[in-house]
PDB file of C-alpha atoms in Angstrom:
ATOM      1  CA  UNK P   1      30.897  45.754  29.023  1.00  0.00           C
ATOM      2  CA  UNK P   2      31.464  46.889  25.417  1.00  0.00           C
ATOM      3  CA  UNK P   3      30.754  43.657  23.079  1.00  0.00           C
ATOM      4  CA  UNK P   4      32.795  43.319  19.975  1.00  0.00           C
ATOM      5  CA  UNK P   5      30.543  42.327  17.151  1.00  0.00           C
ATOM      6  CA  UNK P   6      31.371  41.120  13.736  1.00  0.00           C
ATOM      7  CA  UNK P   7      28.894  41.421  11.392  1.00  0.00           C
ATOM      8  CA  UNK P   8      28.493  39.066   8.715  1.00  0.00           C
ATOM      9  CA  UNK P   9      26.149  39.870   5.806  1.00  0.00           C
ATOM     10  CA  UNK P  10      26.023  37.137   3.004  1.00  0.00           C
ATOM     11  CA  UNK P  11      24.696  38.466  -0.892  1.00  0.00           C
ATOM     12  CA  UNK P  12      24.144  37.672  -4.041  1.00  0.00           C
ATOM     13  CA  UNK P  13      21.911  39.770  -6.509  1.00  0.00           C
ATOM     14  CA  UNK P  14      20.656  41.751  -4.080  1.00  0.00           C
ATOM     15  CA  UNK P  15      20.711  45.119  -6.139  1.00  0.00           C
ATOM     16  CA  UNK P  16      16.998  45.818  -5.017  1.00  0.00           C
ATOM     17  CA  UNK P  17      17.595  45.435  -1.779  1.00  0.00           C
ATOM     18  CA  UNK P  18      21.148  46.101  -0.707  1.00  0.00           C
ATOM     19  CA  UNK P  19      20.633  49.894  -0.625  1.00  0.00           C
ATOM     20  CA  UNK P  20      17.741  50.325   2.315  1.00  0.00           C
ATOM     21  CA  UNK P  21      19.042  46.741   4.025  1.00  0.00           C
ATOM     22  CA  UNK P  22      22.814  48.096   4.299  1.00  0.00           C
ATOM     23  CA  UNK P  23      21.325  51.873   5.126  1.00  0.00           C
ATOM     24  CA  UNK P  24      19.719  50.177   8.199  1.00  0.00           C
ATOM     25  CA  UNK P  25      22.639  48.218   8.933  1.00  0.00           C
ATOM     26  CA  UNK P  26      24.992  51.235   8.803  1.00  0.00           C
ATOM     27  CA  UNK P  27      22.540  52.923  11.385  1.00  0.00           C
ATOM     28  CA  UNK P  28      22.762  50.645  13.720  1.00  0.00           C
ATOM     29  CA  UNK P  29      26.223  50.188  14.106  1.00  0.00           C
ATOM     30  CA  UNK P  30      26.961  54.216  13.619  1.00  0.00           C
ATOM     31  CA  UNK P  31      29.363  55.094  16.749  1.00  0.00           C
ATOM     32  CA  UNK P  32      29.734  51.607  17.895  1.00  0.00           C
ATOM     33  CA  UNK P  33      33.225  51.603  17.277  1.00  0.00           C
ATOM     34  CA  UNK P  34      32.967  47.724  18.452  1.00  0.00           C
ATOM     35  CA  UNK P  35      31.280  46.214  15.221  1.00  0.00           C
ATOM     36  CA  UNK P  36      32.835  45.434  12.014  1.00  0.00           C
ATOM     37  CA  UNK P  37      30.803  44.677   9.156  1.00  0.00           C
ATOM     38  CA  UNK P  38      32.026  42.034   6.684  1.00  0.00           C
ATOM     39  CA  UNK P  39      29.882  41.913   3.710  1.00  0.00           C
ATOM     40  CA  UNK P  40      30.538  38.746   1.743  1.00  0.00           C
ATOM     41  CA  UNK P  41      29.189  38.461  -2.088  1.00  0.00           C
ATOM     42  CA  UNK P  42      29.300  34.982  -4.185  1.00  0.00           C
ATOM     43  CA  UNK P  43      29.261  36.215  -7.691  1.00  0.00           C
ATOM     44  CA  UNK P  44      26.598  38.667  -7.967  1.00  0.00           C
ATOM     45  CA  UNK P  45      26.174  39.468 -11.673  1.00  0.00           C
ATOM     46  CA  UNK P  46      23.685  42.710 -10.464  1.00  0.00           C
ATOM     47  CA  UNK P  47      24.956  45.692  -9.143  1.00  0.00           C
ATOM     48  CA  UNK P  48      24.968  44.726  -5.269  1.00  0.00           C
ATOM     49  CA  UNK P  49      28.832  44.406  -5.379  1.00  0.00           C
ATOM     50  CA  UNK P  50      28.893  48.105  -6.474  1.00  0.00           C
ATOM     51  CA  UNK P  51      26.504  49.658  -4.357  1.00  0.00           C
ATOM     52  CA  UNK P  52      27.984  48.299  -1.244  1.00  0.00           C
ATOM     53  CA  UNK P  53      31.394  49.844  -2.394  1.00  0.00           C
ATOM     54  CA  UNK P  54      29.797  53.124  -2.934  1.00  0.00           C
ATOM     55  CA  UNK P  55      29.421  53.574   1.257  1.00  0.00           C
ATOM     56  CA  UNK P  56      33.202  52.815   1.441  1.00  0.00           C
ATOM     57  CA  UNK P  57      32.413  48.717   2.571  1.00  0.00           C
ATOM     58  CA  UNK P  58      34.855  46.314   1.304  1.00  0.00           C
ATOM     59  CA  UNK P  59      33.327  43.360   0.017  1.00  0.00           C
ATOM     60  CA  UNK P  60      34.658  39.874   0.488  1.00  0.00           C
ATOM     61  CA  UNK P  61      34.184  38.296  -3.132  1.00  0.00           C
ATOM     62  CA  UNK P  62      33.524  35.032  -3.745  1.00  0.00           C
ATOM     63  CA  UNK P  63      31.396  32.501  -6.184  1.00  0.00           C
ATOM     64  CA  UNK P  64      29.618  29.476  -6.269  1.00  0.00           C
ATOM     65  CA  UNK P  65      30.001  28.705  -2.762  1.00  0.00           C
ATOM     66  CA  UNK P  66      27.006  27.090  -0.596  1.00  0.00           C
ATOM     67  CA  UNK P  67      25.311  29.594   1.886  1.00  0.00           C
ATOM     68  CA  UNK P  68      27.021  27.726   4.661  1.00  0.00           C
ATOM     69  CA  UNK P  69      30.702  28.633   3.263  1.00  0.00           C
ATOM     70  CA  UNK P  70      29.787  31.966   2.545  1.00  0.00           C
ATOM     71  CA  UNK P  71      28.952  32.438   5.406  1.00  0.00           C
ATOM     72  CA  UNK P  72      31.751  30.840   7.112  1.00  0.00           C
ATOM     73  CA  UNK P  73      34.401  32.601   4.663  1.00  0.00           C
ATOM     74  CA  UNK P  74      32.846  35.953   6.338  1.00  0.00           C
ATOM     75  CA  UNK P  75      33.559  34.491   9.765  1.00  0.00           C
ATOM     76  CA  UNK P  76      37.351  34.090   8.770  1.00  0.00           C
ATOM     77  CA  UNK P  77      38.078  37.134   9.049  1.00  0.00           C
ATOM     78  CA  UNK P  78      36.151  38.263  12.250  1.00  0.00           C
ATOM     79  CA  UNK P  79      37.756  39.694  15.142  1.00  0.00           C
ATOM     80  CA  UNK P  80      34.172  39.976  17.472  1.00  0.00           C
ATOM     81  CA  UNK P  81      33.720  37.852  20.292  1.00  0.00           C
ATOM     82  CA  UNK P  82      29.998  37.616  18.886  1.00  0.00           C
ATOM     83  CA  UNK P  83      28.858  36.843  15.028  1.00  0.00           C
ATOM     84  CA  UNK P  84      25.859  38.578  13.725  1.00  0.00           C
ATOM     85  CA  UNK P  85      25.024  36.621  10.989  1.00  0.00           C
ATOM     86  CA  UNK P  86      22.596  39.342   8.858  1.00  0.00           C
ATOM     87  CA  UNK P  87      21.556  38.634   5.219  1.00  0.00           C
ATOM     88  CA  UNK P  88      21.228  41.620   2.669  1.00  0.00           C
ATOM     89  CA  UNK P  89      17.496  41.595   2.908  1.00  0.00           C
ATOM     90  CA  UNK P  90      16.985  41.945   6.532  1.00  0.00           C
ATOM     91  CA  UNK P  91      16.398  45.517   8.041  1.00  0.00           C
ATOM     92  CA  UNK P  92      17.166  45.831  11.139  1.00  0.00           C
ATOM     93  CA  UNK P  93      16.079  48.786  13.297  1.00  0.00           C
ATOM     94  CA  UNK P  94      18.229  51.746  13.958  1.00  0.00           C
ATOM     95  CA  UNK P  95      18.006  50.809  17.965  1.00  0.00           C
ATOM     96  CA  UNK P  96      18.994  47.253  17.476  1.00  0.00           C
ATOM     97  CA  UNK P  97      22.152  47.044  18.720  1.00  0.00           C
ATOM     98  CA  UNK P  98      20.814  47.975  21.990  1.00  0.00           C
ATOM     99  CA  UNK P  99      18.347  44.763  22.157  1.00  0.00           C
ATOM    100  CA  UNK P 100      21.364  42.856  21.308  1.00  0.00           C
ATOM    101  CA  UNK P 101      23.730  43.909  24.053  1.00  0.00           C
ATOM    102  CA  UNK P 102      20.967  43.791  26.412  1.00  0.00           C
ATOM    103  CA  UNK P 103      19.844  39.665  25.694  1.00  0.00           C
ATOM    104  CA  UNK P 104      23.964  38.636  25.643  1.00  0.00           C
ATOM    105  CA  UNK P 105      24.106  41.006  29.341  1.00  0.00           C
ATOM    106  CA  UNK P 106      21.530  39.181  30.662  1.00  0.00           C
ATOM    107  CA  UNK P 107      23.995  35.499  29.731  1.00  0.00           C
ATOM    108  CA  UNK P 108      20.943  33.166  29.179  1.00  0.00           C
ATOM    109  CA  UNK P 109      21.970  33.044  25.177  1.00  0.00           C
ATOM    110  CA  UNK P 110      24.958  31.627  23.370  1.00  0.00           C
ATOM    111  CA  UNK P 111      23.208  31.499  19.851  1.00  0.00           C
ATOM    112  CA  UNK P 112      19.723  33.563  19.516  1.00  0.00           C
ATOM    113  CA  UNK P 113      17.993  35.140  16.491  1.00  0.00           C
ATOM    114  CA  UNK P 114      14.734  38.040  16.396  1.00  0.00           C
ATOM    115  CA  UNK P 115      11.456  37.152  14.948  1.00  0.00           C
ATOM    116  CA  UNK P 116      11.672  38.591  11.174  1.00  0.00           C
ATOM    117  CA  UNK P 117       8.552  39.375   9.017  1.00  0.00           C
ATOM    118  CA  UNK P 118       7.213  40.236   5.936  1.00  0.00           C
ATOM    119  CA  UNK P 119       6.752  43.965   4.886  1.00  0.00           C
ATOM    120  CA  UNK P 120       3.444  45.078   4.456  1.00  0.00           C
ATOM    121  CA  UNK P 121       4.086  45.314   0.785  1.00  0.00           C
ATOM    122  CA  UNK P 122       4.416  41.219   0.239  1.00  0.00           C
ATOM    123  CA  UNK P 123       1.690  38.996  -0.956  1.00  0.00           C
ATOM    124  CA  UNK P 124      -0.871  37.553   1.218  1.00  0.00           C
ATOM    125  CA  UNK P 125       1.094  34.305   0.862  1.00  0.00           C
ATOM    126  CA  UNK P 126       4.700  35.587   2.060  1.00  0.00           C
ATOM    127  CA  UNK P 127       3.253  37.608   5.348  1.00  0.00           C
ATOM    128  CA  UNK P 128       1.003  34.727   6.819  1.00  0.00           C
ATOM    129  CA  UNK P 129       3.840  32.276   5.899  1.00  0.00           C
ATOM    130  CA  UNK P 130       6.328  34.798   8.535  1.00  0.00           C
ATOM    131  CA  UNK P 131       3.616  35.329  10.917  1.00  0.00           C
ATOM    132  CA  UNK P 132       3.062  31.591  11.319  1.00  0.00           C
ATOM    133  CA  UNK P 133       6.747  31.893  12.892  1.00  0.00           C
ATOM    134  CA  UNK P 134       5.681  35.011  15.009  1.00  0.00           C
ATOM    135  CA  UNK P 135       2.866  32.976  16.562  1.00  0.00           C
ATOM    136  CA  UNK P 136       4.478  30.687  18.331  1.00  0.00           C
ATOM    137  CA  UNK P 137       7.637  32.814  18.978  1.00  0.00           C
ATOM    138  CA  UNK P 138       5.479  35.638  20.677  1.00  0.00           C
ATOM    139  CA  UNK P 139       7.897  35.554  23.827  1.00  0.00           C
ATOM    140  CA  UNK P 140      11.765  34.487  24.430  1.00  0.00           C
ATOM    141  CA  UNK P 141      11.644  30.931  23.354  1.00  0.00           C
ATOM    142  CA  UNK P 142      14.165  28.173  23.593  1.00  0.00           C
ATOM    143  CA  UNK P 143      13.989  26.401  20.322  1.00  0.00           C
ATOM    144  CA  UNK P 144      15.832  23.540  18.431  1.00  0.00           C
ATOM    145  CA  UNK P 145      15.783  25.877  14.853  1.00  0.00           C
ATOM    146  CA  UNK P 146      16.696  29.628  13.604  1.00  0.00           C
ATOM    147  CA  UNK P 147      17.178  30.619  10.222  1.00  0.00           C
ATOM    148  CA  UNK P 148      20.629  31.841   9.154  1.00  0.00           C
ATOM    149  CA  UNK P 149      19.808  34.504   7.768  1.00  0.00           C
ATOM    150  CA  UNK P 150      19.169  36.459  11.075  1.00  0.00           C
ATOM    151  CA  UNK P 151      20.925  34.763  13.812  1.00  0.00           C
ATOM    152  CA  UNK P 152      23.716  36.019  16.214  1.00  0.00           C
ATOM    153  CA  UNK P 153      25.987  33.532  18.112  1.00  0.00           C
ATOM    154  CA  UNK P 154      29.272  33.439  20.193  1.00  0.00           C
ATOM    155  CA  UNK P 155      32.083  33.094  18.586  1.00  0.00           C
ATOM    156  CA  UNK P 156      33.775  30.639  20.927  1.00  0.00           C
ATOM    157  CA  UNK P 157      30.850  28.379  20.572  1.00  0.00           C
ATOM    158  CA  UNK P 158      30.507  28.349  16.669  1.00  0.00           C
ATOM    159  CA  UNK P 159      34.038  27.942  16.595  1.00  0.00           C
ATOM    160  CA  UNK P 160      33.377  24.791  19.209  1.00  0.00           C
ATOM    161  CA  UNK P 161      31.336  23.366  16.628  1.00  0.00           C
ATOM    162  CA  UNK P 162      33.156  24.456  13.344  1.00  0.00           C
ATOM    163  CA  UNK P 163      30.937  26.397  12.401  1.00  0.00           C
ATOM    164  CA  UNK P 164      28.239  26.319   9.021  1.00  0.00           C
ATOM    165  CA  UNK P 165      28.688  22.580   7.681  1.00  0.00           C
ATOM    166  CA  UNK P 166      30.083  23.895   3.921  1.00  0.00           C
ATOM    167  CA  UNK P 167      28.736  20.680   2.423  1.00  0.00           C
ATOM    168  CA  UNK P 168      25.047  20.960   2.346  1.00  0.00           C
ATOM    169  CA  UNK P 169      22.682  23.299  -0.336  1.00  0.00           C
ATOM    170  CA  UNK P 170      20.196  24.226   2.676  1.00  0.00           C
ATOM    171  CA  UNK P 171      19.657  23.055   6.096  1.00  0.00           C
ATOM    172  CA  UNK P 172      22.862  24.990   6.989  1.00  0.00           C
ATOM    173  CA  UNK P 173      21.120  26.691   9.575  1.00  0.00           C
ATOM    174  CA  UNK P 174      18.834  23.841  11.375  1.00  0.00           C
ATOM    175  CA  UNK P 175      22.422  21.167  11.424  1.00  0.00           C
ATOM    176  CA  UNK P 176      24.450  24.296  12.977  1.00  0.00           C
ATOM    177  CA  UNK P 177      21.797  24.914  15.815  1.00  0.00           C
ATOM    178  CA  UNK P 178      21.763  21.208  15.874  1.00  0.00           C
ATOM    179  CA  UNK P 179      25.442  20.715  17.129  1.00  0.00           C
ATOM    180  CA  UNK P 180      25.168  23.989  19.082  1.00  0.00           C
ATOM    181  CA  UNK P 181      22.570  22.414  21.046  1.00  0.00           C
ATOM    182  CA  UNK P 182      24.607  19.080  21.662  1.00  0.00           C
ATOM    183  CA  UNK P 183      27.731  21.475  23.414  1.00  0.00           C
ATOM    184  CA  UNK P 184      24.811  22.595  25.855  1.00  0.00           C
ATOM    185  CA  UNK P 185      24.539  26.194  23.941  1.00  0.00           C
ATOM    186  CA  UNK P 186      21.304  27.345  24.643  1.00  0.00           C
ATOM    187  CA  UNK P 187      19.672  28.561  21.950  1.00  0.00           C
ATOM    188  CA  UNK P 188      17.022  31.492  21.795  1.00  0.00           C
ATOM    189  CA  UNK P 189      14.020  33.150  19.529  1.00  0.00           C
ATOM    190  CA  UNK P 190      13.500  36.791  20.622  1.00  0.00           C
ATOM    191  CA  UNK P 191      10.169  38.353  19.526  1.00  0.00           C
ATOM    192  CA  UNK P 192      11.196  41.998  20.089  1.00  0.00           C
ATOM    193  CA  UNK P 193      11.871  44.042  17.856  1.00  0.00           C
ATOM    194  CA  UNK P 194      10.905  42.246  14.866  1.00  0.00           C
ATOM    195  CA  UNK P 195      13.202  42.436  11.527  1.00  0.00           C
ATOM    196  CA  UNK P 196      11.960  43.022   8.347  1.00  0.00           C
ATOM    197  CA  UNK P 197      13.035  40.385   5.532  1.00  0.00           C
ATOM    198  CA  UNK P 198      12.259  41.919   1.995  1.00  0.00           C
ATOM    199  CA  UNK P 199      13.292  38.729   0.128  1.00  0.00           C
ATOM    200  CA  UNK P 200       9.968  38.012   0.692  1.00  0.00           C
ATOM    201  CA  UNK P 201       8.820  35.559  -2.630  1.00  0.00           C
ATOM    202  CA  UNK P 202       7.564  37.772  -5.263  1.00  0.00           C
ATOM    203  CA  UNK P 203       4.891  35.228  -6.487  1.00  0.00           C
ATOM    204  CA  UNK P 204       3.219  32.048  -5.391  1.00  0.00           C
ATOM    205  CA  UNK P 205       5.443  30.186  -7.878  1.00  0.00           C
ATOM    206  CA  UNK P 206       8.188  30.873  -6.268  1.00  0.00           C
ATOM    207  CA  UNK P 207       7.088  30.335  -2.937  1.00  0.00           C
ATOM    208  CA  UNK P 208       6.833  26.570  -3.900  1.00  0.00           C
ATOM    209  CA  UNK P 209       9.828  26.198  -5.270  1.00  0.00           C
ATOM    210  CA  UNK P 210      11.437  27.889  -2.184  1.00  0.00           C
ATOM    211  CA  UNK P 211       9.795  25.056  -0.073  1.00  0.00           C
ATOM    212  CA  UNK P 212      10.684  22.292  -2.877  1.00  0.00           C
ATOM    213  CA  UNK P 213      14.775  23.705  -1.877  1.00  0.00           C
ATOM    214  CA  UNK P 214      14.016  23.859   1.913  1.00  0.00           C
ATOM    215  CA  UNK P 215      12.658  20.339   2.133  1.00  0.00           C
ATOM    216  CA  UNK P 216      15.647  19.272  -0.042  1.00  0.00           C
ATOM    217  CA  UNK P 217      17.755  19.205   3.605  1.00  0.00           C
ATOM    218  CA  UNK P 218      16.016  16.658   4.981  1.00  0.00           C
ATOM    219  CA  UNK P 219      17.860  13.423   2.960  1.00  0.00           C
ATOM    220  CA  UNK P 220      21.262  15.412   3.657  1.00  0.00           C
ATOM    221  CA  UNK P 221      20.457  15.780   7.635  1.00  0.00           C
ATOM    222  CA  UNK P 222      18.949  12.284   7.470  1.00  0.00           C
ATOM    223  CA  UNK P 223      22.166  11.162   6.302  1.00  0.00           C
ATOM    224  CA  UNK P 224      24.828  12.732   8.710  1.00  0.00           C
ATOM    225  CA  UNK P 225      22.399  12.410  11.284  1.00  0.00           C
ATOM    226  CA  UNK P 226      20.359   9.369  11.021  1.00  0.00           C
ATOM    227  CA  UNK P 227      16.959   8.558  12.075  1.00  0.00           C
ATOM    228  CA  UNK P 228      15.866  10.305  14.724  1.00  0.00           C
ATOM    229  CA  UNK P 229      11.678  11.392  15.211  1.00  0.00           C
ATOM    230  CA  UNK P 230      13.110  15.264  15.021  1.00  0.00           C
ATOM    231  CA  UNK P 231      14.118  14.343  11.333  1.00  0.00           C
ATOM    232  CA  UNK P 232      11.959  12.673  10.040  1.00  0.00           C
ATOM    233  CA  UNK P 233       8.668  13.274  11.026  1.00  0.00           C
ATOM    234  CA  UNK P 234       7.952  15.730   8.622  1.00  0.00           C
ATOM    235  CA  UNK P 235       9.312  13.603   5.810  1.00  0.00           C
ATOM    236  CA  UNK P 236       7.139  10.867   6.992  1.00  0.00           C
ATOM    237  CA  UNK P 237       4.059  12.746   7.436  1.00  0.00           C
ATOM    238  CA  UNK P 238       4.446  14.459   3.421  1.00  0.00           C
ATOM    239  CA  UNK P 239       5.132  11.006   2.283  1.00  0.00           C
ATOM    240  CA  UNK P 240       1.741  10.111   3.660  1.00  0.00           C
ATOM    241  CA  UNK P 241      -0.271  13.108   2.624  1.00  0.00           C
ATOM    242  CA  UNK P 242       0.867  11.777  -1.001  1.00  0.00           C
ATOM    243  CA  UNK P 243      -0.215   8.469  -0.663  1.00  0.00           C
ATOM    244  CA  UNK P 244      -3.399   8.979   0.639  1.00  0.00           C
ATOM    245  CA  UNK P 245      -3.619  11.638  -2.384  1.00  0.00           C
ATOM    246  CA  UNK P 246      -2.801   9.213  -4.552  1.00  0.00           C
ATOM    247  CA  UNK P 247      -4.983   6.617  -3.399  1.00  0.00           C
ATOM    248  CA  UNK P 248      -7.923   8.559  -3.506  1.00  0.00           C
ATOM    249  CA  UNK P 249      -7.235   9.571  -7.162  1.00  0.00           C
ATOM    250  CA  UNK P 250      -6.748   5.595  -7.918  1.00  0.00           C
ATOM    251  CA  UNK P 251     -10.253   5.146  -6.008  1.00  0.00           C
ATOM    252  CA  UNK P 252     -11.698   7.889  -8.432  1.00  0.00           C
ATOM    253  CA  UNK P 253     -11.285   5.343 -10.789  1.00  0.00           C
ATOM    254  CA  UNK P 254     -13.740   3.110  -9.504  1.00  0.00           C
ATOM    255  CA  UNK P 255     -15.887   5.424  -7.705  1.00  0.00           C
ATOM    256  CA  UNK P 256     -16.600   8.953  -8.251  1.00  0.00           C
ATOM    257  CA  UNK P 257     -17.938   8.865  -4.292  1.00  0.00           C
ATOM    258  CA  UNK P 258     -14.899   8.748  -3.699  1.00  0.00           C
ATOM    259  CA  UNK P 259     -13.906  12.458  -3.957  1.00  0.00           C
ATOM    260  CA  UNK P 260     -15.639  12.972  -0.805  1.00  0.00           C
ATOM    261  CA  UNK P 261     -12.536  11.994   1.066  1.00  0.00           C
ATOM    262  CA  UNK P 262     -10.412  14.606  -0.539  1.00  0.00           C
ATOM    263  CA  UNK P 263     -11.199  17.237   2.339  1.00  0.00           C
ATOM    264  CA  UNK P 264      -9.027  14.384   4.693  1.00  0.00           C
ATOM    265  CA  UNK P 265      -6.702  15.943   3.135  1.00  0.00           C
ATOM    266  CA  UNK P 266      -6.469  18.998   4.613  1.00  0.00           C
ATOM    267  CA  UNK P 267      -7.144  17.682   8.355  1.00  0.00           C
ATOM    268  CA  UNK P 268      -3.669  17.664   9.424  1.00  0.00           C
ATOM    269  CA  UNK P 269      -2.834  21.096   8.155  1.00  0.00           C
ATOM    270  CA  UNK P 270      -5.820  22.063   9.901  1.00  0.00           C
ATOM    271  CA  UNK P 271      -4.704  21.088  12.888  1.00  0.00           C
ATOM    272  CA  UNK P 272      -1.471  23.182  12.686  1.00  0.00           C
ATOM    273  CA  UNK P 273      -3.527  25.763  11.631  1.00  0.00           C
ATOM    274  CA  UNK P 274      -5.601  25.978  14.414  1.00  0.00           C
ATOM    275  CA  UNK P 275      -2.313  25.525  16.734  1.00  0.00           C
ATOM    276  CA  UNK P 276      -2.209  29.987  16.964  1.00  0.00           C
ATOM    277  CA  UNK P 277      -2.661  31.881  20.123  1.00  0.00           C
ATOM    278  CA  UNK P 278      -6.032  32.475  20.780  1.00  0.00           C
ATOM    279  CA  UNK P 279      -5.457  36.470  19.455  1.00  0.00           C
ATOM    280  CA  UNK P 280      -4.423  35.211  15.988  1.00  0.00           C
ATOM    281  CA  UNK P 281      -7.339  32.962  15.440  1.00  0.00           C
ATOM    282  CA  UNK P 282      -8.889  34.844  12.864  1.00  0.00           C
ATOM    283  CA  UNK P 283     -10.831  33.145   9.725  1.00  0.00           C
ATOM    284  CA  UNK P 284      -8.892  34.350   6.940  1.00  0.00           C
ATOM    285  CA  UNK P 285      -5.582  33.775   8.441  1.00  0.00           C
ATOM    286  CA  UNK P 286      -6.518  29.769   9.046  1.00  0.00           C
ATOM    287  CA  UNK P 287      -7.329  29.169   6.157  1.00  0.00           C
ATOM    288  CA  UNK P 288      -4.734  30.558   4.509  1.00  0.00           C
ATOM    289  CA  UNK P 289      -1.922  28.380   6.563  1.00  0.00           C
ATOM    290  CA  UNK P 290      -4.459  25.320   6.071  1.00  0.00           C
ATOM    291  CA  UNK P 291      -3.799  25.996   2.385  1.00  0.00           C
ATOM    292  CA  UNK P 292       0.209  26.824   2.273  1.00  0.00           C
ATOM    293  CA  UNK P 293       0.427  23.985   4.728  1.00  0.00           C
ATOM    294  CA  UNK P 294      -0.827  21.270   2.745  1.00  0.00           C
ATOM    295  CA  UNK P 295       0.669  22.954  -0.194  1.00  0.00           C
ATOM    296  CA  UNK P 296       4.087  21.948   1.685  1.00  0.00           C
ATOM    297  CA  UNK P 297       3.296  19.151   2.844  1.00  0.00           C
ATOM    298  CA  UNK P 298       2.526  17.639  -0.864  1.00  0.00           C
ATOM    299  CA  UNK P 299       5.757  19.865  -2.243  1.00  0.00           C
ATOM    300  CA  UNK P 300       7.504  18.083   0.022  1.00  0.00           C
ATOM    301  CA  UNK P 301       7.139  14.792  -0.496  1.00  0.00           C
ATOM    302  CA  UNK P 302       8.190  15.277  -4.157  1.00  0.00           C
ATOM    303  CA  UNK P 303      10.743  16.933  -2.408  1.00  0.00           C
ATOM    304  CA  UNK P 304      12.178  14.124  -0.260  1.00  0.00           C
ATOM    305  CA  UNK P 305      11.014  11.680  -3.330  1.00  0.00           C
ATOM    306  CA  UNK P 306      13.092  13.220  -6.124  1.00  0.00           C
ATOM    307  CA  UNK P 307      16.590  14.206  -3.687  1.00  0.00           C
ATOM    308  CA  UNK P 308      16.376  10.587  -2.313  1.00  0.00           C
ATOM    309  CA  UNK P 309      16.979   9.412  -5.361  1.00  0.00           C
ATOM    310  CA  UNK P 310      20.028  11.242  -6.570  1.00  0.00           C
ATOM    311  CA  UNK P 311      23.306  10.633  -5.512  1.00  0.00           C
ATOM    312  CA  UNK P 312      24.384  12.194  -2.040  1.00  0.00           C
ATOM    313  CA  UNK P 313      25.922  15.807  -2.421  1.00  0.00           C
ATOM    314  CA  UNK P 314      29.405  15.436  -1.688  1.00  0.00           C
ATOM    315  CA  UNK P 315      30.735  19.010  -2.081  1.00  0.00           C
TER     316      UNK P 315
END
């Protein structure tokens, strides 16, 4: 059976990555008349639109939309029975759709994604952070979250839940998967073949900024769903990290030797790092992830306080 795919590629200032990623997608759909590519631009100010148009592809041009809105705009014009959301910084292998066909024909999933990793040229923090996902999803796994940058979903179930939430600045993918699972949809993570994510953070500062931005989703999701443990456990852990950190700093004023308690701050992060499968338990990676998890907790704590004090997003 031939499956009809609508490939929705959101884009914003991707002139650096769009040539290789678009070329890879065109190779993957070559000869497949059942595939339709829809590129949706969000007001790029670089050469992104021009580069896509040079390939003979029409660009749906929008401005200043949330990423959820942008993906929904692409889905409006979709005619396929499967919606393939692939960001403009994701490179797929040439035989990718044969794997997509196989997953669909198995009939086990209404939504699924393949694991994407950072390329070898990426800095250590980007590779380590991507590897943490790969290690947890080395086999086909039922999951409660998938990245929107690389997501395949049945159009039928996507429309049943009214697509992405247009009002969420970030966390729109967590929200969509939550609603899909609420409708009884099966959601899977597929480990092979791996996709390349060229939109990795170019600097450590960029990594910290992106983590801060990602953590802003907690407030809006809690407003939307209330206080389920799955949503509140990480913000609470982040706040506890900050409370402990501040208490130690205050105590240092009275007794310098309290500094010996600071290593305790890394215990939760070390525990998360040691959850890796035994094949990945290498000292260097454990240290890298422990540092990254610890920084993530601290950044998340700032984000929780910052965004909770701001007015709720009502767009």
